[in-house]
Short mmCIF file of C-alpha atoms and ligand atoms in Angstrom, two decimals:
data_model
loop_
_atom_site.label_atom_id
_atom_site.label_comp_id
_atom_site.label_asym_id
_atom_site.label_seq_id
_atom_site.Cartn_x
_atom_site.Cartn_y
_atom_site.Cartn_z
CA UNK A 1 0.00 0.00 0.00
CA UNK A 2 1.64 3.35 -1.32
CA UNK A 3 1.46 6.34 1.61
CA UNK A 4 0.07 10.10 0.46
CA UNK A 5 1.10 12.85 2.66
CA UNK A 6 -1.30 16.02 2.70
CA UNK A 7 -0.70 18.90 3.98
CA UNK A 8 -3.64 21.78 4.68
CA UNK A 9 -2.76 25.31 5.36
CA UNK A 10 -4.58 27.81 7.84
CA UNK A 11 -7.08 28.69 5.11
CA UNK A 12 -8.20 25.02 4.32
CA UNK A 13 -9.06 24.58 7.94
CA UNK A 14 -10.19 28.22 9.06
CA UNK A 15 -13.34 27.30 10.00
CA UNK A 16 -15.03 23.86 11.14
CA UNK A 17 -16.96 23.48 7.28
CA UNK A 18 -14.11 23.70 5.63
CA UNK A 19 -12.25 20.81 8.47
CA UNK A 20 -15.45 18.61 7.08
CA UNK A 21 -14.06 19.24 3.61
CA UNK A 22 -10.37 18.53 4.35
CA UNK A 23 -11.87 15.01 6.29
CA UNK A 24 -13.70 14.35 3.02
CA UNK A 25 -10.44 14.70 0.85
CA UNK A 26 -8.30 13.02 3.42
CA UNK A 27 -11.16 9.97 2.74
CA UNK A 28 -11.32 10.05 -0.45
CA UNK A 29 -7.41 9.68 -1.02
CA UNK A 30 -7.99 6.49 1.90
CA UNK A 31 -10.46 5.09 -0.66
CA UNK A 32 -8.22 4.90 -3.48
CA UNK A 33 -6.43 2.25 -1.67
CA UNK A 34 -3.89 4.37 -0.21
CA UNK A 35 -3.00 4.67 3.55
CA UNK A 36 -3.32 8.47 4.27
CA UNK A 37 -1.18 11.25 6.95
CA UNK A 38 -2.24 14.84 7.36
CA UNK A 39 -0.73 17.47 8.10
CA UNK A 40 -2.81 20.81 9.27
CA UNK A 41 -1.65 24.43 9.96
CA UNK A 42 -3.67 26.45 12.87
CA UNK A 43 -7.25 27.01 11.94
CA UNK A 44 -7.35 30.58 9.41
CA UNK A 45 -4.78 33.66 11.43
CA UNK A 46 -4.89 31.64 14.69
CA UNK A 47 -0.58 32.07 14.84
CA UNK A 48 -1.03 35.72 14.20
CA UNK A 49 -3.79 36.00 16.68
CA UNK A 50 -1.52 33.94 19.52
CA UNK A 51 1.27 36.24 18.43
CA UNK A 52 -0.61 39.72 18.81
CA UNK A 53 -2.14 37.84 21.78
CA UNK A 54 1.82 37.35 23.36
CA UNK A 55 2.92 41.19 22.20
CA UNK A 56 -0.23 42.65 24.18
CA UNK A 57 1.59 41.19 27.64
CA UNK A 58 5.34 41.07 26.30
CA UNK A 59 7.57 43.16 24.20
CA UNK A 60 10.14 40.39 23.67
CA UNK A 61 8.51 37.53 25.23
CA UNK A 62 10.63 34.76 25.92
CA UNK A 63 11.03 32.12 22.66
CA UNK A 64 10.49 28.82 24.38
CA UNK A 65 6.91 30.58 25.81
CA UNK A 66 6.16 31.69 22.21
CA UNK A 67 6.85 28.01 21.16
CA UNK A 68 4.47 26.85 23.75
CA UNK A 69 1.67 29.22 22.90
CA UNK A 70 2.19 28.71 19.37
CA UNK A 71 2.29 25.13 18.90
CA UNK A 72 -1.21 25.36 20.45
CA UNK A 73 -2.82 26.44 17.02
CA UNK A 74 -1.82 23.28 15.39
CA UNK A 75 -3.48 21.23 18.12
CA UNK A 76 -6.81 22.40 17.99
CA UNK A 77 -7.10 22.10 13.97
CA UNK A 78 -5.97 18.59 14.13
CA UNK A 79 -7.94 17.14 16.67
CA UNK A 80 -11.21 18.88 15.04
CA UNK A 81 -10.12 17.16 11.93
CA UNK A 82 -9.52 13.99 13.86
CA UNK A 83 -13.41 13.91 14.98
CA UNK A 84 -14.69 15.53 11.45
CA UNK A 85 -13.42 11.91 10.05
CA UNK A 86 -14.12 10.20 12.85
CA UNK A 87 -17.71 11.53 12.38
CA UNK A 88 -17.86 10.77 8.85
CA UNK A 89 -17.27 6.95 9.56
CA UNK A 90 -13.81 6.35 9.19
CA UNK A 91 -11.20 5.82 12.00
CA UNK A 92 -8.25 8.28 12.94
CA UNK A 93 -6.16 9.84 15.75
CA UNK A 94 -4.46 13.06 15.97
CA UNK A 95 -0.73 13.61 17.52
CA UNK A 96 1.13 16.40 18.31
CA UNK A 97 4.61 16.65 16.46
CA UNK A 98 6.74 14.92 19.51
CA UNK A 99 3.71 12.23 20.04
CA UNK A 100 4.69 12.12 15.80
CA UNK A 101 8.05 11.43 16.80
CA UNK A 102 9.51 14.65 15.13
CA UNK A 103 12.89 15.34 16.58
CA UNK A 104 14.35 19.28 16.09
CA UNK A 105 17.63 20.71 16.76
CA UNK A 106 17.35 22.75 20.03
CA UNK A 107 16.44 26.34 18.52
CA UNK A 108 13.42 27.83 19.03
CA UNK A 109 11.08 29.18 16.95
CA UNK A 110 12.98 28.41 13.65
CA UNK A 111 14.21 24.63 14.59
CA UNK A 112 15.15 22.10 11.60
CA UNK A 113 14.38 19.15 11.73
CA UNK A 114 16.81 16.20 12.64
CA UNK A 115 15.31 13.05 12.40
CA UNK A 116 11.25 11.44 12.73
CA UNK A 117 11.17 8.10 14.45
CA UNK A 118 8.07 6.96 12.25
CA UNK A 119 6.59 3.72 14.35
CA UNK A 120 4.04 5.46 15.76
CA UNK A 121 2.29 6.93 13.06
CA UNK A 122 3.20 3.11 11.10
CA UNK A 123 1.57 1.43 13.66
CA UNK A 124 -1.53 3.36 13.60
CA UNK A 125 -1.67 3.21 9.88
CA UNK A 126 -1.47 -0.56 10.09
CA UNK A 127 -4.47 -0.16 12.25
CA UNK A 128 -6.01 1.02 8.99
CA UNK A 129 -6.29 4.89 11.02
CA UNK A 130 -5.87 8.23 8.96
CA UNK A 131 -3.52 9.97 10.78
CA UNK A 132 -3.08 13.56 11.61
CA UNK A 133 0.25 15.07 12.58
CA UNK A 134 0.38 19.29 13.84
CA UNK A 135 2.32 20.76 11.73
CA UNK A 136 4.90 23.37 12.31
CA UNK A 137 6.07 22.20 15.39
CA UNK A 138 8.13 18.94 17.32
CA UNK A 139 10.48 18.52 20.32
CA UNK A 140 13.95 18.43 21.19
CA UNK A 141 16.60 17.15 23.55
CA UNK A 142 14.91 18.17 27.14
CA UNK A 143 11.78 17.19 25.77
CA UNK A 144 11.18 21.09 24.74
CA UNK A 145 8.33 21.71 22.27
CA UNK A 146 10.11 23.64 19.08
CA UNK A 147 8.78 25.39 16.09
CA UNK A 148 10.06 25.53 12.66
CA UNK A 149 9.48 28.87 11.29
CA UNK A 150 6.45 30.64 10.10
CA UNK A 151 5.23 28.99 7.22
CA UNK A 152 6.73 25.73 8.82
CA UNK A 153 4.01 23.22 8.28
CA UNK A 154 4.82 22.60 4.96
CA UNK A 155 7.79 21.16 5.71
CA UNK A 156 6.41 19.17 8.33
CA UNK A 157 4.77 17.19 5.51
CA UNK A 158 7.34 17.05 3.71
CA UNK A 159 9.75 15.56 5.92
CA UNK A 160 7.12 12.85 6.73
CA UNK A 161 6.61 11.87 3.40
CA UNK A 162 10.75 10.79 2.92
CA UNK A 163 10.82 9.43 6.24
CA UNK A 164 7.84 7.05 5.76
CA UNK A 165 8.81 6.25 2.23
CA UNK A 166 5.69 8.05 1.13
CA UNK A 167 4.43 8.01 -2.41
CA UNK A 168 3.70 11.77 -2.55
CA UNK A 169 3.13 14.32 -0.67
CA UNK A 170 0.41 17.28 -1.63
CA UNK A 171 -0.10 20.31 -0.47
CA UNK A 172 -3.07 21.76 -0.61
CA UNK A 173 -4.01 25.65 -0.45
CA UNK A 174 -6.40 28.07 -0.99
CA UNK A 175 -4.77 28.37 -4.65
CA UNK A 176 -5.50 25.57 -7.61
CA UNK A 177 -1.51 25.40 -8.42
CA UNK A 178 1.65 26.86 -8.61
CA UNK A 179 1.02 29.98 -11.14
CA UNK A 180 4.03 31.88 -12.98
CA UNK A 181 2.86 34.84 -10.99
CA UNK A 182 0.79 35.32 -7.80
CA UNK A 183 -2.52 34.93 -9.05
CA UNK A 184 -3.81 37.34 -6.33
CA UNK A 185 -1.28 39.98 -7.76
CA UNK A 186 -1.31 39.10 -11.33
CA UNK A 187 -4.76 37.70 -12.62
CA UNK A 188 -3.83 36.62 -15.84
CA UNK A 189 -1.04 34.24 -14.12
CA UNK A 190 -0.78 30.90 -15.76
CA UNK A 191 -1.44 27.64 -13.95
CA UNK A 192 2.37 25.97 -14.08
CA UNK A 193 1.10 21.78 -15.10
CA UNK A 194 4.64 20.96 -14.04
CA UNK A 195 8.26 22.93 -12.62
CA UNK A 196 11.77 21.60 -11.25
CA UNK A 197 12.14 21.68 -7.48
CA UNK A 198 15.27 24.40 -8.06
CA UNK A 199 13.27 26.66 -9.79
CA UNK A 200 10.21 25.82 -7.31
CA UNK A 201 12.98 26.41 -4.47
CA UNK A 202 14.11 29.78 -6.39
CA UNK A 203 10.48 30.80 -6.83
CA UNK A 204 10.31 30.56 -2.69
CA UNK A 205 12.95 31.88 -1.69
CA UNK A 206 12.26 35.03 -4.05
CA UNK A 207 9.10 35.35 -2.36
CA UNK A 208 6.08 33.13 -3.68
CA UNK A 209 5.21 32.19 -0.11
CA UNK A 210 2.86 28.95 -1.85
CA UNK A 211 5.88 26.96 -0.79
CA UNK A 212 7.96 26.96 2.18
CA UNK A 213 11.74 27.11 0.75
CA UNK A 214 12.57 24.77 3.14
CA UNK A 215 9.86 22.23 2.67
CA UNK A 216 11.07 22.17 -1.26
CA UNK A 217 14.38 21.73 -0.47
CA UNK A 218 13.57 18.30 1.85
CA UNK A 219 11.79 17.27 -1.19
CA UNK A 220 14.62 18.10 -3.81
CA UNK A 221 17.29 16.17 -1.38
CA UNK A 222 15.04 13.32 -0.87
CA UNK A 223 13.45 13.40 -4.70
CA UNK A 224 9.90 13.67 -2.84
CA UNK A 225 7.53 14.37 -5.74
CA UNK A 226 5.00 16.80 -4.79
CA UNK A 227 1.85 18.57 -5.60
CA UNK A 228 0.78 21.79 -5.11
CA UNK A 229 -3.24 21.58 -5.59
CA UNK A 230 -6.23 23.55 -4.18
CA UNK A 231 -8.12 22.72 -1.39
CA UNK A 232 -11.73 23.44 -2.59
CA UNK A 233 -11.49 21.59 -6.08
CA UNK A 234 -10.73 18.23 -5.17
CA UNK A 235 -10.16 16.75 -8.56
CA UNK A 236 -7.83 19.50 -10.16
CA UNK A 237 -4.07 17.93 -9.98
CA UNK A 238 -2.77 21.29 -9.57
CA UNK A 239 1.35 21.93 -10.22
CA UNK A 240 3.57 18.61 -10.21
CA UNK A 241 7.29 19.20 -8.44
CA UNK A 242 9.94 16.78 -9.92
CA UNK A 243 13.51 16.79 -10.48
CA UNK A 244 14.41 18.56 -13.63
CA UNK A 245 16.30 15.54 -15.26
CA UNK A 246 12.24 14.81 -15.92
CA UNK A 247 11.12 17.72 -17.63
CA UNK A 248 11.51 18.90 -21.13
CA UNK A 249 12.27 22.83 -21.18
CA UNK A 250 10.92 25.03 -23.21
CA UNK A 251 11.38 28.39 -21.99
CA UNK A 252 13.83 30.58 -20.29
CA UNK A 253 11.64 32.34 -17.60
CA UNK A 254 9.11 29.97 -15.67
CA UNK A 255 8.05 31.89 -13.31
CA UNK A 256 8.34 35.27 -11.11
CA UNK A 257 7.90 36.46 -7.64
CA UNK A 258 8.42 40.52 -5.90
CA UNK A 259 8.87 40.53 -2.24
CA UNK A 260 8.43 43.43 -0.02
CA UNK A 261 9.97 41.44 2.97
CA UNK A 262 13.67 43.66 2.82
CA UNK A 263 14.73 46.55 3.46
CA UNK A 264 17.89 48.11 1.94
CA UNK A 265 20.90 49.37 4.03
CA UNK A 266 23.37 52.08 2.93
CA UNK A 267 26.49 52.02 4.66
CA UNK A 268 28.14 55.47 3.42
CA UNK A 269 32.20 55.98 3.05
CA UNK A 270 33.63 52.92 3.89
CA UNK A 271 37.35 53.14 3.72
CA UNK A 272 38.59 51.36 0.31
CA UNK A 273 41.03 48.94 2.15
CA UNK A 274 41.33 45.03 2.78
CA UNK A 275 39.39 43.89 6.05
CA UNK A 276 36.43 46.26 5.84
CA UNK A 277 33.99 44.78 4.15
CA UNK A 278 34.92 41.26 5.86
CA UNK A 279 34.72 43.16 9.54
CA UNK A 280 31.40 44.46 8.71
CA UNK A 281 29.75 41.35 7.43
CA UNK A 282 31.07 38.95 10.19
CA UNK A 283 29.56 41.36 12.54
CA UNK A 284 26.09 40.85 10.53
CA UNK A 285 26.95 37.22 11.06
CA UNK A 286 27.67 37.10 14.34
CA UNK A 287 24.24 39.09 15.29
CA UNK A 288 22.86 36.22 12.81
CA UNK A 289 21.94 38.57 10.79
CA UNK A 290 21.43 37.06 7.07
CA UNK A 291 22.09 39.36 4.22
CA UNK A 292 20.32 38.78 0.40
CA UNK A 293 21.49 41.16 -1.76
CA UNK A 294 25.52 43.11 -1.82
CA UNK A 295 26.79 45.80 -3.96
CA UNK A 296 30.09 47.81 -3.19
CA UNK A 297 30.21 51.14 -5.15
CA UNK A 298 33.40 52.02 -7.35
CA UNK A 299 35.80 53.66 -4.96
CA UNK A 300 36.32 57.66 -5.16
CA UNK A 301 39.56 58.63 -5.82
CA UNK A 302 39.49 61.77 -3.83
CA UNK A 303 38.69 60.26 -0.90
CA UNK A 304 39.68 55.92 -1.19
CA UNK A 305 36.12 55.43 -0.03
CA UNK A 306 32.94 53.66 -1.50
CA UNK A 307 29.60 52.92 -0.45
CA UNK A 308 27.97 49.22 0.75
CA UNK A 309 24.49 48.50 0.13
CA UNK A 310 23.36 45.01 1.06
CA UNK A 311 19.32 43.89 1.82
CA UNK A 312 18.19 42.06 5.18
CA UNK A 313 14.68 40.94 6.34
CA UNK A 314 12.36 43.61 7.77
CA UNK A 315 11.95 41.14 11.04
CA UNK A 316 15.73 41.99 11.65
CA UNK A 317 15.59 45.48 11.25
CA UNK A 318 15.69 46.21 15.70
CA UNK A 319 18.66 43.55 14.94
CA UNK A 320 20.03 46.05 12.92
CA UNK A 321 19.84 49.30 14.42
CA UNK A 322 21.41 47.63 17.95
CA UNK A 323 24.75 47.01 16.25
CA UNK A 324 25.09 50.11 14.31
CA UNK A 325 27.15 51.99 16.36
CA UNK A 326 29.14 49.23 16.58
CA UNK A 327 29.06 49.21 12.51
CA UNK A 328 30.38 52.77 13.03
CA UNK A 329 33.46 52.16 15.23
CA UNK A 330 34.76 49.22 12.85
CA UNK A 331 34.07 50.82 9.12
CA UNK A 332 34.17 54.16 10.24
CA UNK A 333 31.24 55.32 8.01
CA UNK A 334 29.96 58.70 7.45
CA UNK A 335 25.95 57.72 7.58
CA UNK A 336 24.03 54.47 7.39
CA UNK A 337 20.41 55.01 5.59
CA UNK A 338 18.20 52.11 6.11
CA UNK A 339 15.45 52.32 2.42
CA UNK A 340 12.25 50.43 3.68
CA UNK A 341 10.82 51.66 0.42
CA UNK A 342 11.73 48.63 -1.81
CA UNK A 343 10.58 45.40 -3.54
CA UNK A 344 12.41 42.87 -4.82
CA UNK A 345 11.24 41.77 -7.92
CA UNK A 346 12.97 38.51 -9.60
CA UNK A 347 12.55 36.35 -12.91
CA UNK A 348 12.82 32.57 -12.35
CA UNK A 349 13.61 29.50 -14.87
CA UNK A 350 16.37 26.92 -15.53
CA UNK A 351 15.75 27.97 -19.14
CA UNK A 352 17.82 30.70 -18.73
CA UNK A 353 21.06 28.95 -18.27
CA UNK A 354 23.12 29.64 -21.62
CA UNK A 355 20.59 31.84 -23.03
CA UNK A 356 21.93 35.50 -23.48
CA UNK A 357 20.15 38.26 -23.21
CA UNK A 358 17.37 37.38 -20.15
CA UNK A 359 19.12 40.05 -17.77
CA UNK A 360 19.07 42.98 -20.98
CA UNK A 361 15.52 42.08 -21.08
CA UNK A 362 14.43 42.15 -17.49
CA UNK A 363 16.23 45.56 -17.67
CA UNK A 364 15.04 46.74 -20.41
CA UNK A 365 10.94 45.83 -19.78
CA UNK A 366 11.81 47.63 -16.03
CA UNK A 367 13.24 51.04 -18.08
CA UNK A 368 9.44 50.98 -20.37
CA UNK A 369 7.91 51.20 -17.26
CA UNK A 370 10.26 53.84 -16.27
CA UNK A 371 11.11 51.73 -13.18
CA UNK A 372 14.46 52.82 -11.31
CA UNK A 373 16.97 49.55 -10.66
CA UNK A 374 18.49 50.52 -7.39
CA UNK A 375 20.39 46.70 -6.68
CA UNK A 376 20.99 43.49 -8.99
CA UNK A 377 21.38 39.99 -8.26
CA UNK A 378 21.93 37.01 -10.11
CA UNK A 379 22.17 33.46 -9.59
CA UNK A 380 22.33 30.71 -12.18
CA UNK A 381 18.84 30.58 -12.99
CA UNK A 382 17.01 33.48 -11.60
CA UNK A 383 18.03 37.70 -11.96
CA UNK A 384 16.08 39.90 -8.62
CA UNK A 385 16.13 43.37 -9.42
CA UNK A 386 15.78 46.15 -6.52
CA UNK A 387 13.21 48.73 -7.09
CA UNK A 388 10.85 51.24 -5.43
CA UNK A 389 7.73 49.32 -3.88
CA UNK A 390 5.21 50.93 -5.95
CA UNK A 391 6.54 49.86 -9.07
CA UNK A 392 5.45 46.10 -7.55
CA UNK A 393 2.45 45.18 -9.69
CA UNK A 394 3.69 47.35 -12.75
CA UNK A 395 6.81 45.98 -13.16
CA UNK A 396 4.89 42.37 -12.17
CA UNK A 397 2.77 42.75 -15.05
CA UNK A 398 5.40 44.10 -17.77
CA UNK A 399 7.43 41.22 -16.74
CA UNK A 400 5.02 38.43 -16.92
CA UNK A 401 4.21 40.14 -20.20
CA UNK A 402 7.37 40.42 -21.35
CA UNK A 403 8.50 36.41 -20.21
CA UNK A 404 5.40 35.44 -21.89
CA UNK A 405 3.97 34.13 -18.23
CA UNK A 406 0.56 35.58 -18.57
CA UNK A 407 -2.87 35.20 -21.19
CA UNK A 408 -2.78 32.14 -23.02
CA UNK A 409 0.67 32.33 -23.72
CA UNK A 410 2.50 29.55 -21.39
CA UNK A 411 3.24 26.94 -23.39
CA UNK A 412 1.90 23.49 -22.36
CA UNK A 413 4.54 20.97 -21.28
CA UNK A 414 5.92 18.95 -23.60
CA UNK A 415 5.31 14.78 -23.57
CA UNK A 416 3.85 13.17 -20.70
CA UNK A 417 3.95 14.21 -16.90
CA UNK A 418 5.26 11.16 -14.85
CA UNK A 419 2.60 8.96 -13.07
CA UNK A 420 3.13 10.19 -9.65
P1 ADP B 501 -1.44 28.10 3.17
O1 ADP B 501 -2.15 28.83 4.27
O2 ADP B 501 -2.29 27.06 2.50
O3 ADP B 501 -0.09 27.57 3.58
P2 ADP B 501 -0.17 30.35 1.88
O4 ADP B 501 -0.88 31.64 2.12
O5 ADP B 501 1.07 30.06 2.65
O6 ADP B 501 -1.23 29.18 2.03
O7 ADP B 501 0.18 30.20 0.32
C1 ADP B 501 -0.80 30.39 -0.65
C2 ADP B 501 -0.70 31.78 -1.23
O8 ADP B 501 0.52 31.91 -1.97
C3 ADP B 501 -1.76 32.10 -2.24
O9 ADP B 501 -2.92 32.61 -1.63
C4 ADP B 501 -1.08 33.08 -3.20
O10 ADP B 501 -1.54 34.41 -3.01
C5 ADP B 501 0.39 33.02 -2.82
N1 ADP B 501 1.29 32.88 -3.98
C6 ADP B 501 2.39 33.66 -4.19
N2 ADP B 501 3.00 33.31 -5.33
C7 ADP B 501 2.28 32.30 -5.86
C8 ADP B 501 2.43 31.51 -7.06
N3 ADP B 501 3.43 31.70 -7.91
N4 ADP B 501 1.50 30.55 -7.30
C9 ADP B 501 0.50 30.32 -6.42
N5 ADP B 501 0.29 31.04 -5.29
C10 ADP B 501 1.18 32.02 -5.00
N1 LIG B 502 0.58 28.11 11.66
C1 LIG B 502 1.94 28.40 11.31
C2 LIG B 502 2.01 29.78 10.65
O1 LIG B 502 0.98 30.43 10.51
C3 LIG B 502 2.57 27.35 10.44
C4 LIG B 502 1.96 27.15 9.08
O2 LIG B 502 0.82 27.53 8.83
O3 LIG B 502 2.63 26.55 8.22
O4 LIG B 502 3.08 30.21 10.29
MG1 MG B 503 1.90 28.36 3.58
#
């Protein structure tokens, strides 16, 4: 008997109809012969509610409490779930992530996962039980509940799946598929039938928050094939992830995400010498602070200085401004300007490798618009260009237009999909 993993975000389970259509689907899949573990997020905004809930008493509450209050959401979705099937005639238990057996590394709030010790969730799907599993969340040495990040569950699911061998694992949303834009943004966004876990991982970590980066990375290591398929339209397939040694390509931008998640930092008159720009980042480091995007200006003659811009996460930006003075003492710099006025706006597709002329075009669709490029980046298959945040949607659009990602454009895949 092949295993499915499904996963159900905080929108497929906000309220308790929509729990009675998750127990339906999680049937459904148990009726096709297949023996069937959920995953479930915290019922609709329930983490944001338990966060605003902890800053109302706190202003830096203490991380193992916030673990503890968080990895409460989880628990009430799945044991509703647990009696929504139960209720419809078919047998299941719920279990938190450490009844799961999902082991973390001892961090809190952003743990990885280390390893799942999988007989108990075997043994109750040998007693022919759906089982539900909380996402998001599992313990660590000291028997201290952990959470993986916001966003986390998905990789909950996905790190069952390879440890119990499963067949697939799906992930259903509140969208039908993985789209070359965000359909919310971007209406005319094309339904993706297929697309490589690195340009699905690219895709997240640009900012198309469908997917957990992490989560697709678990699957890309383990070669976990997943789906991305909607919650509400049971028989839709939705987007197929699989290694790209699979797939036939056919174009050189799949897909493309903007994120308004950064802010830019402006470190001003840096003195041009060896050290300085290793001094300053280690110090970023060390205040595990992670940095995206770098540029170091041309040095001025007259005065051997240049200027450091780099990009860091919004969250980190109190992070920031407690180690700027130290900043100052080691570069020395005349001003630091923090731009909280930007999005992030990047183009997406293994197609691109050996193809000239993708970056001239990105650039040249973003000067039609008349859109500013303050910062560039560039991987092997995906170019983020820095701009202000109003430009978002425009340059969105002129992009997707552009990449030929929107109308009926997207061309289908080519040959068959694998049976998966
Ligand atoms: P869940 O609560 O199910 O985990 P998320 O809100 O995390 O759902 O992810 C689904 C959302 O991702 C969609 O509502 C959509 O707006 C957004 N999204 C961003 N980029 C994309 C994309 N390329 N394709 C599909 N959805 C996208
Ligand atoms: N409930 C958690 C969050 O809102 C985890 C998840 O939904 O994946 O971030
Ligand atoms: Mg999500």
């Amino acid at each position: 008997m092949s295993i499915i993993v499904q996963k159900f975000g905080g929108t497929s389970v906000a309220d308790t109809e929509k729990i009675r259509n998750v127990a339906h689907a999680a049937i459904l899949e148990k009726e096709l012969g297949n023996d069937v573990v959920v995953v479930v997020s915290a019922m609709g905004h329930t983490t944001d509610g338990l966060i605003k809930l902890a800053h109302e008493l706190s202003s830096h509450p203490s991380e193992r409490e916030m673990d503890m209050l968080m990895s409460t959401g989880e628990q009430v979705s799945m044991s509703l779930l647990a009696m929504a099937i139960q209720e419809q005639g078919h047998d299941s238990i719920s279990l938190t992530g450490a009844q799961a057996g999902i082991k973390t590394e001892p961090a809190h709030m952003c743990a990885r996962i280390i390893d799942i010790d999988t007989t108990r969730i075997n043994k109750h799907l040998k007693e022919g039980k759906i089982v539900i599993v909380a996402g998001f969340q599992g313990i660590c040495e000291g028997n201290e509940i952990t959470t993986l990040g916001r966003g986390g569950s998905d990789t909950t699911a996905v790190a069952l799946a390879c440890a119990l061998k499963a067949k697939r694992c799906d992930i259903y949303s509140d969208v039908e598929a993985v789209y070359t834009a965000d359909p919310r943004v971007i209406k005319t966004a094309q339904k993706l039938k297929v697309i490589s876990y690195e340009e699905m991982l690219e895709l997240a970590r640009v900012g198309a928050n469908v997917l957990h980066p992490r989560s697709v990375e678990t699957a890309m290591l383990n070669d976990m094939p997943m789906r991305v398929r909607s919650s509400f339209k049971l028989d839709d397939v939705g987007t197929l992830i699989i290694g790209a040694d699979k797939m036939e390509l056919n174009k050189p931008v799949t897909g493309l995400a903007c994120d308004t998640s950064q802010v830019r930092i402006i470190i001003c008159d840096v003195q041009d010498k060896p050290g300085n720009a290793a001094r300053l980042f280690n110090l970023l480091a060390d205040n595990n602070l992670s940095v995206d995007m770098i540029i170091q200006s041309y040095a001025r003659k007259a005065t051997n200085t240049n200027d450091i811009a780099f990009t860091i996460s919004k969250n980190d930006l109190d992070k920031f401004n407690s180690i700027k003075d130290k900043i100052n003492e080691i570069v020395n710099a005349s001003n630091i300007f923090v731009d909280d006025d930007i999005v992030k706006v990047s183009v997406v597709g293994a197609g691109m490798i050996d193809r000239p002329g993708i970056a001239a075009k990105m650039f040249d669709t973003l000067a039609r618009e008349n859109i500013n490029i303050k910062m560039i980046s560039t991987s092997e298959i995906k170019i983020s260009c820095l701009a202000e945040k109003k430009y978002s949607d425009a340059a969105a659009r002129a992009l997707c237009k552009a990449f030929e990602l929107d109308g009926a454009s997207v061309a289908d895949v080519k040959g068959d999909l694998p049976d998966v």
